[in-house]
Coordinates of C-alpha atoms and ligand atoms in Angstrom, one line a residue:
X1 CA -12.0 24.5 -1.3
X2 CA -15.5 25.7 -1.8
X3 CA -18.2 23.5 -0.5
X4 CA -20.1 21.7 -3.1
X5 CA -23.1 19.8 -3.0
X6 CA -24.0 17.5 -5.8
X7 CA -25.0 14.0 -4.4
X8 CA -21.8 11.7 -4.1
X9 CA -19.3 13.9 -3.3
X10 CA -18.1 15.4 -0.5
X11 CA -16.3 18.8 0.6
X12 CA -13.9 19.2 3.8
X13 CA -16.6 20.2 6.1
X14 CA -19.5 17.8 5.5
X15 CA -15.9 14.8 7.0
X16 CA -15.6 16.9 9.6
X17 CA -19.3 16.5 10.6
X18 CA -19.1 13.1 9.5
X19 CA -16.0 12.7 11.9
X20 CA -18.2 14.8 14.9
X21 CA -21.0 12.2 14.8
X22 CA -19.0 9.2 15.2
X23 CA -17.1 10.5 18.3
X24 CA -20.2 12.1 19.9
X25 CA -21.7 8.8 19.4
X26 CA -19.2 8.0 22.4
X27 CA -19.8 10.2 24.6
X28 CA -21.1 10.2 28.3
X29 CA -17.8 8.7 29.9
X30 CA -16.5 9.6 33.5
X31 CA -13.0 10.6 33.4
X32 CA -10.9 8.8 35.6
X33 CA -7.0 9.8 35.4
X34 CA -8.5 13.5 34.4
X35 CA -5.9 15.9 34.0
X36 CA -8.0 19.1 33.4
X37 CA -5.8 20.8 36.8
X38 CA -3.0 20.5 34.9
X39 CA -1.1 20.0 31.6
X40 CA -0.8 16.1 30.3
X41 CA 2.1 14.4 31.4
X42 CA 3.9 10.8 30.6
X43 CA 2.6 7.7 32.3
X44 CA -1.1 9.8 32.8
X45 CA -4.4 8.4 32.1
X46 CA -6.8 9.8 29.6
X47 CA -9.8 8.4 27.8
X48 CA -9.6 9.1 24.5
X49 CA -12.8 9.6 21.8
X50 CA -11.4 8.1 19.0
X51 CA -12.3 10.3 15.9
X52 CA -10.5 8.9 12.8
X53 CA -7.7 7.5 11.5
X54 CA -4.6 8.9 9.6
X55 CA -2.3 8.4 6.9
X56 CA -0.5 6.2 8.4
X57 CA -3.7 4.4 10.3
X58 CA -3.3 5.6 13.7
X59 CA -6.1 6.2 15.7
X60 CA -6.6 10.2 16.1
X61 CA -8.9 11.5 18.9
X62 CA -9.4 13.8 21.6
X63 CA -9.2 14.0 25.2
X64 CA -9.9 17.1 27.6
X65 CA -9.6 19.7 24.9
X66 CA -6.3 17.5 23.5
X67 CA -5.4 16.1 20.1
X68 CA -4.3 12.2 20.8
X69 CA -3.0 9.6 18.7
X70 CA -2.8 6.3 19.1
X71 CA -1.5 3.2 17.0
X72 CA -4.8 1.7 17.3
X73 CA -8.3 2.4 17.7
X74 CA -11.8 2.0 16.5
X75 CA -13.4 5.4 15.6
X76 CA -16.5 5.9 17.6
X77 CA -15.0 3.9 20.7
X78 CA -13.7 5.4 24.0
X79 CA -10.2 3.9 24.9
X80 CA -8.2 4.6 28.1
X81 CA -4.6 5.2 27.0
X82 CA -1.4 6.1 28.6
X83 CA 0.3 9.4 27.9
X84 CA 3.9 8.9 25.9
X85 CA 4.5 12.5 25.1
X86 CA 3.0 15.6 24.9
X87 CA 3.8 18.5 22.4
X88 CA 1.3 21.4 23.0
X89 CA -1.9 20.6 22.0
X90 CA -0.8 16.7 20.5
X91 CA -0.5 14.0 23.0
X92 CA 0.8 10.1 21.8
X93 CA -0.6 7.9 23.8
X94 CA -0.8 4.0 24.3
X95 CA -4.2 2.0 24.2
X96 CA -5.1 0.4 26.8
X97 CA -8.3 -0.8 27.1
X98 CA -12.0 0.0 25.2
X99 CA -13.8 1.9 27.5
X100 CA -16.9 2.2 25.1
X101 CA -17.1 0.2 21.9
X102 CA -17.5 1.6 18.8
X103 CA -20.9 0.7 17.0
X104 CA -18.6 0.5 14.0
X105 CA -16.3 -2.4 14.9
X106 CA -16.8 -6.0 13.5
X107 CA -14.9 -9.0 14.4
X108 CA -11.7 -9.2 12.7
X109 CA -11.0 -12.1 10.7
X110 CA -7.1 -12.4 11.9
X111 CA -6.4 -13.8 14.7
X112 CA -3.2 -11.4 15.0
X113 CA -5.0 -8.0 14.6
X114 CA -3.3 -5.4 16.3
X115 CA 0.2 -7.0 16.2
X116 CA 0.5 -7.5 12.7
X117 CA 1.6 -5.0 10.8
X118 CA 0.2 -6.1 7.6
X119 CA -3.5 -4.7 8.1
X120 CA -4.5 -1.7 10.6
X121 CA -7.8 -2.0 11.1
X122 CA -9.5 -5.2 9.8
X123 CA -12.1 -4.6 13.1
X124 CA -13.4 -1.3 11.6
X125 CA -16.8 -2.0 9.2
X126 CA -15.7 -1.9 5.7
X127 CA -17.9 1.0 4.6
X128 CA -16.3 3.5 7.8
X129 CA -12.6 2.8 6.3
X130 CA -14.4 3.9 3.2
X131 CA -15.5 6.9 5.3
X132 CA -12.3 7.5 6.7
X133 CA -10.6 7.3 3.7
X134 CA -12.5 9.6 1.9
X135 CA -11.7 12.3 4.5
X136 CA -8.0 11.6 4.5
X137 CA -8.2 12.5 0.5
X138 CA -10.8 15.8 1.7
X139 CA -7.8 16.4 3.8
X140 CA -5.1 16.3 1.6
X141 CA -6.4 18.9 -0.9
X142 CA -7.8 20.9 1.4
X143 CA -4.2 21.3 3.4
X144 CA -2.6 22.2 0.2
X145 CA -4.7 22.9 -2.3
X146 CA -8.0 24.7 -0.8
X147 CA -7.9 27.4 -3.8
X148 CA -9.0 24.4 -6.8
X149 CA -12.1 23.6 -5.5
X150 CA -12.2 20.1 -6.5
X151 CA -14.8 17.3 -5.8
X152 CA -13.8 14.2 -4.8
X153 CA -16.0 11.3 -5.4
X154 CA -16.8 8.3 -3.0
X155 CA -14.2 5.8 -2.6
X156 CA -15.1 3.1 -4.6
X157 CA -14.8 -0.2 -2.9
X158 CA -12.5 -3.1 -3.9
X159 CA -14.3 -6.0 -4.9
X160 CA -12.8 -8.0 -2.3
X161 CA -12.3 -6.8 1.4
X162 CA -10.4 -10.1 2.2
X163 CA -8.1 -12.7 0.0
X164 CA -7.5 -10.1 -2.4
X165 CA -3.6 -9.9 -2.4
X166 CA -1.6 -11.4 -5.4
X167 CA 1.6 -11.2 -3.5
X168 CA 2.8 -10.9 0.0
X169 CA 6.6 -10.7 1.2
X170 CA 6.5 -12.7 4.5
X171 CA 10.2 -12.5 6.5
X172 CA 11.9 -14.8 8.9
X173 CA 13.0 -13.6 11.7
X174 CA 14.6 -14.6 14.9
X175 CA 13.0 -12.6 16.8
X176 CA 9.4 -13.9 16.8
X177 CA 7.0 -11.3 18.6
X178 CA 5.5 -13.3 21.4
X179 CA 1.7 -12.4 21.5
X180 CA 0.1 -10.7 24.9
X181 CA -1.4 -14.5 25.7
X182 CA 1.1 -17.2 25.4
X183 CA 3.1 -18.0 28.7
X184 CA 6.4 -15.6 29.4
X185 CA 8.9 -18.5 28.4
X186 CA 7.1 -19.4 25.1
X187 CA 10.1 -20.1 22.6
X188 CA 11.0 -17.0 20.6
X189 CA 13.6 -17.6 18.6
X190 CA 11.8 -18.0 15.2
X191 CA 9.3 -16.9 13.2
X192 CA 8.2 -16.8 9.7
X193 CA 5.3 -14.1 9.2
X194 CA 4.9 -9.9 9.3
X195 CA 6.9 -7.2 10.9
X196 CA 5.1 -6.5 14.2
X197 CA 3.6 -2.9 14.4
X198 CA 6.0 -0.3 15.3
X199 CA 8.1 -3.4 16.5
X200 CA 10.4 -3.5 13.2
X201 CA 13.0 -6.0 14.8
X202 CA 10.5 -8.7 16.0
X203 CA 8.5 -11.1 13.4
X204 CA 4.8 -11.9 14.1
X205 CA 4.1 -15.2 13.3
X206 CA 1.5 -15.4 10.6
X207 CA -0.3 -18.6 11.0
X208 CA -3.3 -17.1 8.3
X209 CA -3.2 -14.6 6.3
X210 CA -6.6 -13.3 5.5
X211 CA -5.8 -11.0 2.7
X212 CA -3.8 -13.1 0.7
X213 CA -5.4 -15.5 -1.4
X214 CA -6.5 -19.1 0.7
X215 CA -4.0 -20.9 -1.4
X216 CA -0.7 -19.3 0.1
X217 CA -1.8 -20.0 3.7
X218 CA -0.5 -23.6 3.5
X219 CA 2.6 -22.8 1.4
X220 CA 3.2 -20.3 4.5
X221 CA 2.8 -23.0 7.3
X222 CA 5.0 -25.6 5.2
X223 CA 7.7 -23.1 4.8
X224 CA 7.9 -22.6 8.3
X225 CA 7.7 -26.2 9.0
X226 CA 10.4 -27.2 6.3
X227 CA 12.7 -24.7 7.7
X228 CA 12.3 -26.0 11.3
X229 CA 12.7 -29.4 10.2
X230 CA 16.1 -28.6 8.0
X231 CA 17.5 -26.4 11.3
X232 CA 17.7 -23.6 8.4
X233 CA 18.9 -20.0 10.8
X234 CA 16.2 -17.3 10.3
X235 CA 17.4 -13.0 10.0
X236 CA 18.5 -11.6 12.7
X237 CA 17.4 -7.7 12.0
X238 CA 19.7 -6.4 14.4
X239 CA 23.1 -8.5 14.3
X240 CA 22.7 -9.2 10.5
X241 CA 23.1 -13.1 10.4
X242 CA 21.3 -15.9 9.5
X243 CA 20.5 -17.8 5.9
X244 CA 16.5 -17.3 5.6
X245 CA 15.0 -13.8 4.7
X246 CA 12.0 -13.8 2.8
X247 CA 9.4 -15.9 1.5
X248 CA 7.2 -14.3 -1.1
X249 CA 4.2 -15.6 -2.7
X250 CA 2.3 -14.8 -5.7
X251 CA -1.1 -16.4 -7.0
X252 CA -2.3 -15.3 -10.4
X253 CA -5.9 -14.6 -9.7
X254 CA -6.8 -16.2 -13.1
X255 CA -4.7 -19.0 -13.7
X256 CA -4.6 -20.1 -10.5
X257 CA -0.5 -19.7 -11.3
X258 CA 2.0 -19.7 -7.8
X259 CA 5.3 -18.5 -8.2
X260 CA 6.7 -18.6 -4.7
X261 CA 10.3 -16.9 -4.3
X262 CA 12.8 -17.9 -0.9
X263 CA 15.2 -14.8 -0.5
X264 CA 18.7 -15.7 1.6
X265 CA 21.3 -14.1 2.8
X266 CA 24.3 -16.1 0.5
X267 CA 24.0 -18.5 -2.2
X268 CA 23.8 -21.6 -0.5
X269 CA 23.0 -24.2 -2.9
X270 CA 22.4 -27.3 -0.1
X271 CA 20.2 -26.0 2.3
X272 CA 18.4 -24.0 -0.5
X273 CA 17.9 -27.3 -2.7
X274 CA 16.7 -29.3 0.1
X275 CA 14.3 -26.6 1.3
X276 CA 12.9 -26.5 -2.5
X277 CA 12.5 -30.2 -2.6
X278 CA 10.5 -30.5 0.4
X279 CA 8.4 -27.7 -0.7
X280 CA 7.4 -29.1 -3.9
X281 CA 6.9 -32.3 -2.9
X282 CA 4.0 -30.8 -0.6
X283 CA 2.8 -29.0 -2.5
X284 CA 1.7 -29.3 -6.5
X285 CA 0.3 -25.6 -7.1
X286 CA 2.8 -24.2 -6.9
X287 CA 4.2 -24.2 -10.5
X288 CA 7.3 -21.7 -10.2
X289 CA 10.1 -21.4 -7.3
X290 CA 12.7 -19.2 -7.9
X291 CA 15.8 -18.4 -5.2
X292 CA 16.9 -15.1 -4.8
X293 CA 20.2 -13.5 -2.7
X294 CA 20.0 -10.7 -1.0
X295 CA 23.5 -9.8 1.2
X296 CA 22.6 -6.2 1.8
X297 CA 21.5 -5.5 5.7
X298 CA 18.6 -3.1 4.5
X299 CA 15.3 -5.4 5.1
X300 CA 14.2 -6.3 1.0
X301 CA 13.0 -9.1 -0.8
X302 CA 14.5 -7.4 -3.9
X303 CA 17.3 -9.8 -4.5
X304 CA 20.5 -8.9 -6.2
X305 CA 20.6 -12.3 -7.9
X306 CA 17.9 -14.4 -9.2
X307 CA 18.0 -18.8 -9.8
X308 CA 14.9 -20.2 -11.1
X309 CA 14.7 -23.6 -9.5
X310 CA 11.4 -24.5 -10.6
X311 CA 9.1 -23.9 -13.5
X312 CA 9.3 -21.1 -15.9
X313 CA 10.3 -18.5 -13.4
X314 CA 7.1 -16.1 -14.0
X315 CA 3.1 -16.4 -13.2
X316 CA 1.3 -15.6 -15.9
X317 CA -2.2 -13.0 -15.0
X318 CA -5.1 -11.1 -17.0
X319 CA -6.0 -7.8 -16.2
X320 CA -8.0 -5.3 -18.5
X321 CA -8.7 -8.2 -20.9
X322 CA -4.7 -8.9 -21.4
X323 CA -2.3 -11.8 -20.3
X324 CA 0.6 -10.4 -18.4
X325 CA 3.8 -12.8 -17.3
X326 CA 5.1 -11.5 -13.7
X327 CA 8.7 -12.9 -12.8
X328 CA 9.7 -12.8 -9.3
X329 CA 11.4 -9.0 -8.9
X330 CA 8.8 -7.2 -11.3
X331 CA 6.3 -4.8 -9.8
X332 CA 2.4 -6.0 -10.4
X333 CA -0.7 -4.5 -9.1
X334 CA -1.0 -6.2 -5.8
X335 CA -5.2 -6.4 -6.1
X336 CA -6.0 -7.7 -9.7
X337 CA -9.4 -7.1 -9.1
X338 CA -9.5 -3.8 -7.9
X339 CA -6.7 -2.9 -10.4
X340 CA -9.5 -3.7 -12.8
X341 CA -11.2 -0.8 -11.9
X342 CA -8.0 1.7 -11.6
X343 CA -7.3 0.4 -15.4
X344 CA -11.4 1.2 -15.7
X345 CA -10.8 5.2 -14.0
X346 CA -7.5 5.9 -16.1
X347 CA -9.4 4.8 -19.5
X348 CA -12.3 7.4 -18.7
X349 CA -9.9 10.2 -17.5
X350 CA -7.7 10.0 -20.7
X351 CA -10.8 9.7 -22.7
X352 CA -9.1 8.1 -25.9
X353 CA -10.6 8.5 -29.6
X354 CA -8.1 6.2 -30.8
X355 CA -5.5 8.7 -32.8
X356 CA -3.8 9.8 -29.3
X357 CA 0.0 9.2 -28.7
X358 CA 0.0 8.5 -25.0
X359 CA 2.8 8.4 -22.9
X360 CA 3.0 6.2 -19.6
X361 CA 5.8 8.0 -17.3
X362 CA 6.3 5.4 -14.4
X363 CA 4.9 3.0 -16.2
X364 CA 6.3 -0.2 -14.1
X365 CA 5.2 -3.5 -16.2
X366 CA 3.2 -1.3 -18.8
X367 CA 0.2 -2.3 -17.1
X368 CA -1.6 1.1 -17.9
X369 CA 0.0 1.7 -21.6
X370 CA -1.0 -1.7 -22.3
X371 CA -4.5 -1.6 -21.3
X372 CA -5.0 1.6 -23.4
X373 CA -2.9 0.7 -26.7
X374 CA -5.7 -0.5 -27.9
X375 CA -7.4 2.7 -28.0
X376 CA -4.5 5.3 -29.0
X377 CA -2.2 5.3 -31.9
X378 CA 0.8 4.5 -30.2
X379 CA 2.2 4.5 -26.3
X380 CA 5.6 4.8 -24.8
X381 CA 6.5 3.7 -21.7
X382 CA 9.0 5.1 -19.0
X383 CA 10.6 3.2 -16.4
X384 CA 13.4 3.0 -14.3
X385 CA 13.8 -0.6 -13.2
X386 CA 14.9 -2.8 -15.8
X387 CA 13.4 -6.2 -15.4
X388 CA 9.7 -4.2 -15.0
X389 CA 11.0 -3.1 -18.8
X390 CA 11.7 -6.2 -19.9
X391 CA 8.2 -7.5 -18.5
X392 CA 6.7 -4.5 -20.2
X393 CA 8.2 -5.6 -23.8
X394 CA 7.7 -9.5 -23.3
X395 CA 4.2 -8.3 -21.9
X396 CA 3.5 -6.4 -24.9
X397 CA 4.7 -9.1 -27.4
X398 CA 3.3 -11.7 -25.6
X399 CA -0.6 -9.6 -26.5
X400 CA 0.5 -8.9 -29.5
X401 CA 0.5 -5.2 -28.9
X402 CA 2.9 -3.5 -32.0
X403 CA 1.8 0.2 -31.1
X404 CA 4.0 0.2 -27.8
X405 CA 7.4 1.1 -27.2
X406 CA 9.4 0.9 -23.5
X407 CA 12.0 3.5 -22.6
X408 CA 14.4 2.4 -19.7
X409 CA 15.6 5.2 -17.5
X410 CA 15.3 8.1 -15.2
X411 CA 11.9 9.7 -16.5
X412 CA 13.4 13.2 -16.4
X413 CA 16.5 11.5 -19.0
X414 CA 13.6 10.2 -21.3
X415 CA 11.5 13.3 -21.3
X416 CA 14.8 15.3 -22.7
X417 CA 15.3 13.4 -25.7
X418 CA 13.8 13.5 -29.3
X419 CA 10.4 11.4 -28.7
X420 CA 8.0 14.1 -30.4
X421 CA 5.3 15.0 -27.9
X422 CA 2.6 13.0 -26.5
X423 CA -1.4 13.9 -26.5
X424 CA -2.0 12.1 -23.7
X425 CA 0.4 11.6 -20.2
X426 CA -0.4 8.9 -17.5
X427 CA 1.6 9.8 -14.8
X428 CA 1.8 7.2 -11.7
X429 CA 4.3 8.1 -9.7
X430 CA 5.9 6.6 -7.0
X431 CA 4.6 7.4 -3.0
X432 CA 7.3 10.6 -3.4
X433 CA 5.1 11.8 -5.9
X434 CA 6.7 13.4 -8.9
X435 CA 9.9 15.0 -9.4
X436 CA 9.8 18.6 -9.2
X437 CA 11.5 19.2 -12.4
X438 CA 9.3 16.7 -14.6
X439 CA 6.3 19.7 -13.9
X440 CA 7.7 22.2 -16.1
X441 CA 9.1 19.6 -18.9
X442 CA 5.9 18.8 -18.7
X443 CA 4.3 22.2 -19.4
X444 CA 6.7 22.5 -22.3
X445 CA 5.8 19.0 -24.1
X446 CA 1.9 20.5 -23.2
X447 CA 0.1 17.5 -24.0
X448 CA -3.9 18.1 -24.7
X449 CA -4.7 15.9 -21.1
X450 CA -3.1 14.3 -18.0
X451 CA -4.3 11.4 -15.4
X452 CA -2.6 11.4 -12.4
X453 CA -2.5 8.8 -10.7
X454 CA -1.0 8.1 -6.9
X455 CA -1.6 6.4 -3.7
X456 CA -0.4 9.3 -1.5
X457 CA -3.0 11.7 -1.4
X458 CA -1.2 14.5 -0.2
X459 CA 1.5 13.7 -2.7
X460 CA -1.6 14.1 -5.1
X461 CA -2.5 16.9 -3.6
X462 CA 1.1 18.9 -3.8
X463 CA 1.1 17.6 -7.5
X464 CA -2.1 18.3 -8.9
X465 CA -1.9 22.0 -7.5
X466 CA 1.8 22.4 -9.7
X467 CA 0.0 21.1 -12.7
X468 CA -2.8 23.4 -12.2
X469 CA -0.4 26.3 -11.8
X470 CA 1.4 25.1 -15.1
X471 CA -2.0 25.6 -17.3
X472 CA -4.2 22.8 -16.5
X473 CA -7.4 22.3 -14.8
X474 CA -8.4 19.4 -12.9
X475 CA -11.4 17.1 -13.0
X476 CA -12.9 15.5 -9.9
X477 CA -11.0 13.2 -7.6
X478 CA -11.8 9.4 -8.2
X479 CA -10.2 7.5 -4.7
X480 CA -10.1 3.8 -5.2
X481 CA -9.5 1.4 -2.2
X482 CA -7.0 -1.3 -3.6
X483 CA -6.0 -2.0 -0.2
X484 CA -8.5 -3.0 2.3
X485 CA -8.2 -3.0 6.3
X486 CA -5.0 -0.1 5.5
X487 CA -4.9 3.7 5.4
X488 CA -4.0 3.2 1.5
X489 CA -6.5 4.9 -1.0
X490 CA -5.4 5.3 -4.6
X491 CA -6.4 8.4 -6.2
X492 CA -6.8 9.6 -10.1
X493 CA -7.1 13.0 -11.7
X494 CA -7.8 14.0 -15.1
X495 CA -6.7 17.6 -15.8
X496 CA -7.4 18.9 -19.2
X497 CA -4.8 21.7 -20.5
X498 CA -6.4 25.3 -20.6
X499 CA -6.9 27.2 -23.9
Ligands
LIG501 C1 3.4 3.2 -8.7 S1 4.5 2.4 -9.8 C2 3.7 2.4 -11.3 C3 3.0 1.2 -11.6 C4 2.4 1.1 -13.0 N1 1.6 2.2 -13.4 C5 1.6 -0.2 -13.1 O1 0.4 -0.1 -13.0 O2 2.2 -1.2 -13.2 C6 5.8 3.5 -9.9 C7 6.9 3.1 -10.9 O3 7.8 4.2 -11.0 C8 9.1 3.7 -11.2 N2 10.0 4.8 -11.0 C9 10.4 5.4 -9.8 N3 11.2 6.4 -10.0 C10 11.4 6.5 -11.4 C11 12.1 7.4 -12.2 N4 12.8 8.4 -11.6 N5 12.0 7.3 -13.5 C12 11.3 6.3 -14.0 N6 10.6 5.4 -13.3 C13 10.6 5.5 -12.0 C14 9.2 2.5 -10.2 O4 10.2 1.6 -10.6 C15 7.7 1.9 -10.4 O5 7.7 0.9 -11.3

């Protein structure tokens, strides 16, 4: 990757430097537990210059000549840690203590920071996660695709930093994580809340969430209540057992809407009913409940059967100047505001004059194809999970959209039958990124333009390089921050076909 300078975008190097002045900013440190005699081993001290963080927001940083990383830590601070493992050059390590504070740390607004593993770094200022996001994109392309020479723009920032989820999927557990300051015999037994970091068997106990809208905070504490009162079992991760799984909660930015959705273990209709009632009668917003079974061990609030008990069963939302109905199982950009301006990136990358046929592969709810019927001659959508196709239709219908059409299916399946061949291709695949085989199908349909769209940046990187190789070139890289106080950046690509 060649390194550019135009204002606003950045090149490998110029994060590297970026990365160099936050650490030297820490400097000056004595070096207790210094292990320069001799090779790093477990249980050893070091104190760490925290650098960065990665993909999957650990702290990386550097000790004695020594990569380290960490599951937390601010960049710019100095943290003692203790050496879990060493593999040449790469130590893991556990935090300790701040040695040195980073200038770029803020109070966090969560009082379970650090043991939650909903957020990674609510403590780090806003505009260094930016930062740091930015470079793990840089990163990406430049591990796998340094011949493009690509810019990638800022990371634009998501309207809201805080109270700007539509959904979270709390659990129940019965093994509640018991936080570093309550006393040793503090009862543990249940917990309604997040998966604790790295912890996946114990349950913090999310008294606030302060990335979910304000609203779902007191269905949370109610829930947990009601199910006290009732005597209702929580999970048990480990041995399998127990009635309550998951509670999710959605909030239509817009309407104000809640659909709120209990997910057990078996159908059973007492304990469920009475949980319901109480739930309602506390609180009036929320104006669907739905009850969903899920008997599988593997930890998902995808049920395998659905009951509406309340209400119509689905929220309704606007996004990109459309109403969309989301039922309980159906996927839904998870930050309505910040999906505005994905919907705002996609529109500019396909560049529509209004006689396109555009085709949406991964298309989900139609989000996407619906926000740009209105500029293109027709769209198709492709999507594996059913009920997001039915949403898709009903959403469609519901805006009076007549230019769309929904295929249900394996993407790969759709592309091989007789659908003509597109102008335009959204592609939004999922973390994986896309299937290998869809490239060249692809390359054969040769529609005029592509936007990619992904939130794994190197699976962006790995797929934007086989397009390029398949005949088209790519624009700049637009990242988009949907997901505050986490290593997530979204990223988009136009690439126009060559010749
Ligand atoms: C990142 S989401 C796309 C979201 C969509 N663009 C939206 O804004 O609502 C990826 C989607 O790909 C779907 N999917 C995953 N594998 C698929 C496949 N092999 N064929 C078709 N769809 C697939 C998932 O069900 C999911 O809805």
């Amino acid at each position: 990757m060649r390194e550019r300078t135009e204002p606003g975008s950045s090149s490998p190097s110029a994060a590297r430097a970026a990365g160099n002045a936050v650490a030297r900013s820490a400097d000056g440190e004595d070096e207790p537990g210094s292990v320069r005699s001799r090779k790093p081993r477990r249980d050893d001290l070091l104190d760490v210059r925290v650098i960065a963080f990665d993909a999957r927001g650990r702290a990386v940083g550097e000790s004695d000549g020594y990569r380290v990383r960490m599951r937390r830590g601010i960049p710019g601070s100095t943290v003692r840690a203790r050496v879990l493992r060493r593999r040449r050059d790469l130590i893991d390590a556990f935090p300790l203590e701040t040695i040195v504070p980073s200038p770029l740390a803020v109070p966090a607004r969560c009082a379970h920071v650090g043991t939650c593993g909903g957020c990674s770094f609510q403590d780090l200022d806003y505009a260094a996660q930016l930062e740091g996001k930015l470079r793990l994109v840089l990163e990406a392309f430049a591990g796998t695709a340094p011949a493009l020479d690509l810019r990638v723009d800022p990371v634009l920032a998501a309207p809201d930093a805080f109270g700007y989820r539509n959904k979270m999927e709390f659990s129940f557990g019965s093994r509640r994580y018991v936080e570093h300051d309550e006393p040793p015999n503090a009862p543990a037994g249940f917990a309604l809340g997040l998966h604790a970091r790295d912890l996946f068997s114990k349950v913090v106990d999310v008294r606030a969430c302060a990335i979910q809208a304000p609203v779902a905070d007191g269905i949370l504490a109610s829930a947990r209540a009601i199910a006290l009162e009732l005597g209702l079992a929580p999970w048990d991760a480990r041995e399998h057992t127990g009635l309550l799984r998951h509670l999710v909660v959605r909030v239509a930015r817009a309407t104000g809407e809640v659909l709120v959705s209990l997910v057990t273990s078996e159908d059973a209709p007492g304990p469920v009913g009475a949980f319901a009632e109480r739930l309602l009668a506390r609180h009036g917003e929320i104006t669907t409940l739905v009850h969903g079974v899920n008997t599988r061990a593997a930890d998902t609030a995808i049920a395998e059967s659905e009951r509406v008990l309340f209400g119509p069963g689905s929220i309704r939302e606007r996004l990109a100047g459309l109403e969309f109905a989301i039922s309980a199982g159906s996927f839904f950009q998870t930050n309505t505001a910040a999906a505005e301006l994905l919907v705002g990136l996609v529109r500019e990358a396909a560049a529509l004059a209004g006689g396109e046929v555009v085709w949406d592969l991964y298309c989900g709810t139609g989000t996407l194809a619906l926000a740009l019927a209105g500029s293109a001659r027709a769209v198709v959508g492709f999507e594996i999970a059913p009920s997001s196709i039915a949403d898709a239709r009903a959403n469609a219908e519901r805006n009076g959209i007549l230019n769309a059409r929904f295929v249900e299916g394996d993407v790969l399946a759709g592309l091989s039958g007789d659908l003509g061949r597109p102008d335009v291709v959204l592609l939004d695949p999922p973390r994986s990124g896309l299937h290998a085989k869809l490239v060249p199908r692809l390359a054969e349909l040769a529609p005029r333009r592509i936007v990619y769209v992904s939130c794994n940046p190197k699976a962006a990187a790995i797929d934007v390089a086989r397009l390029a190789a398949c005949g088209y070139t790519p624009g700049r890289v637009r990242p988009l921050d949907l997901f505050p106080h986490t290593p997530h950046v979204e990223c988009v690509v136009g690439l126009e076909r060559r010749g």
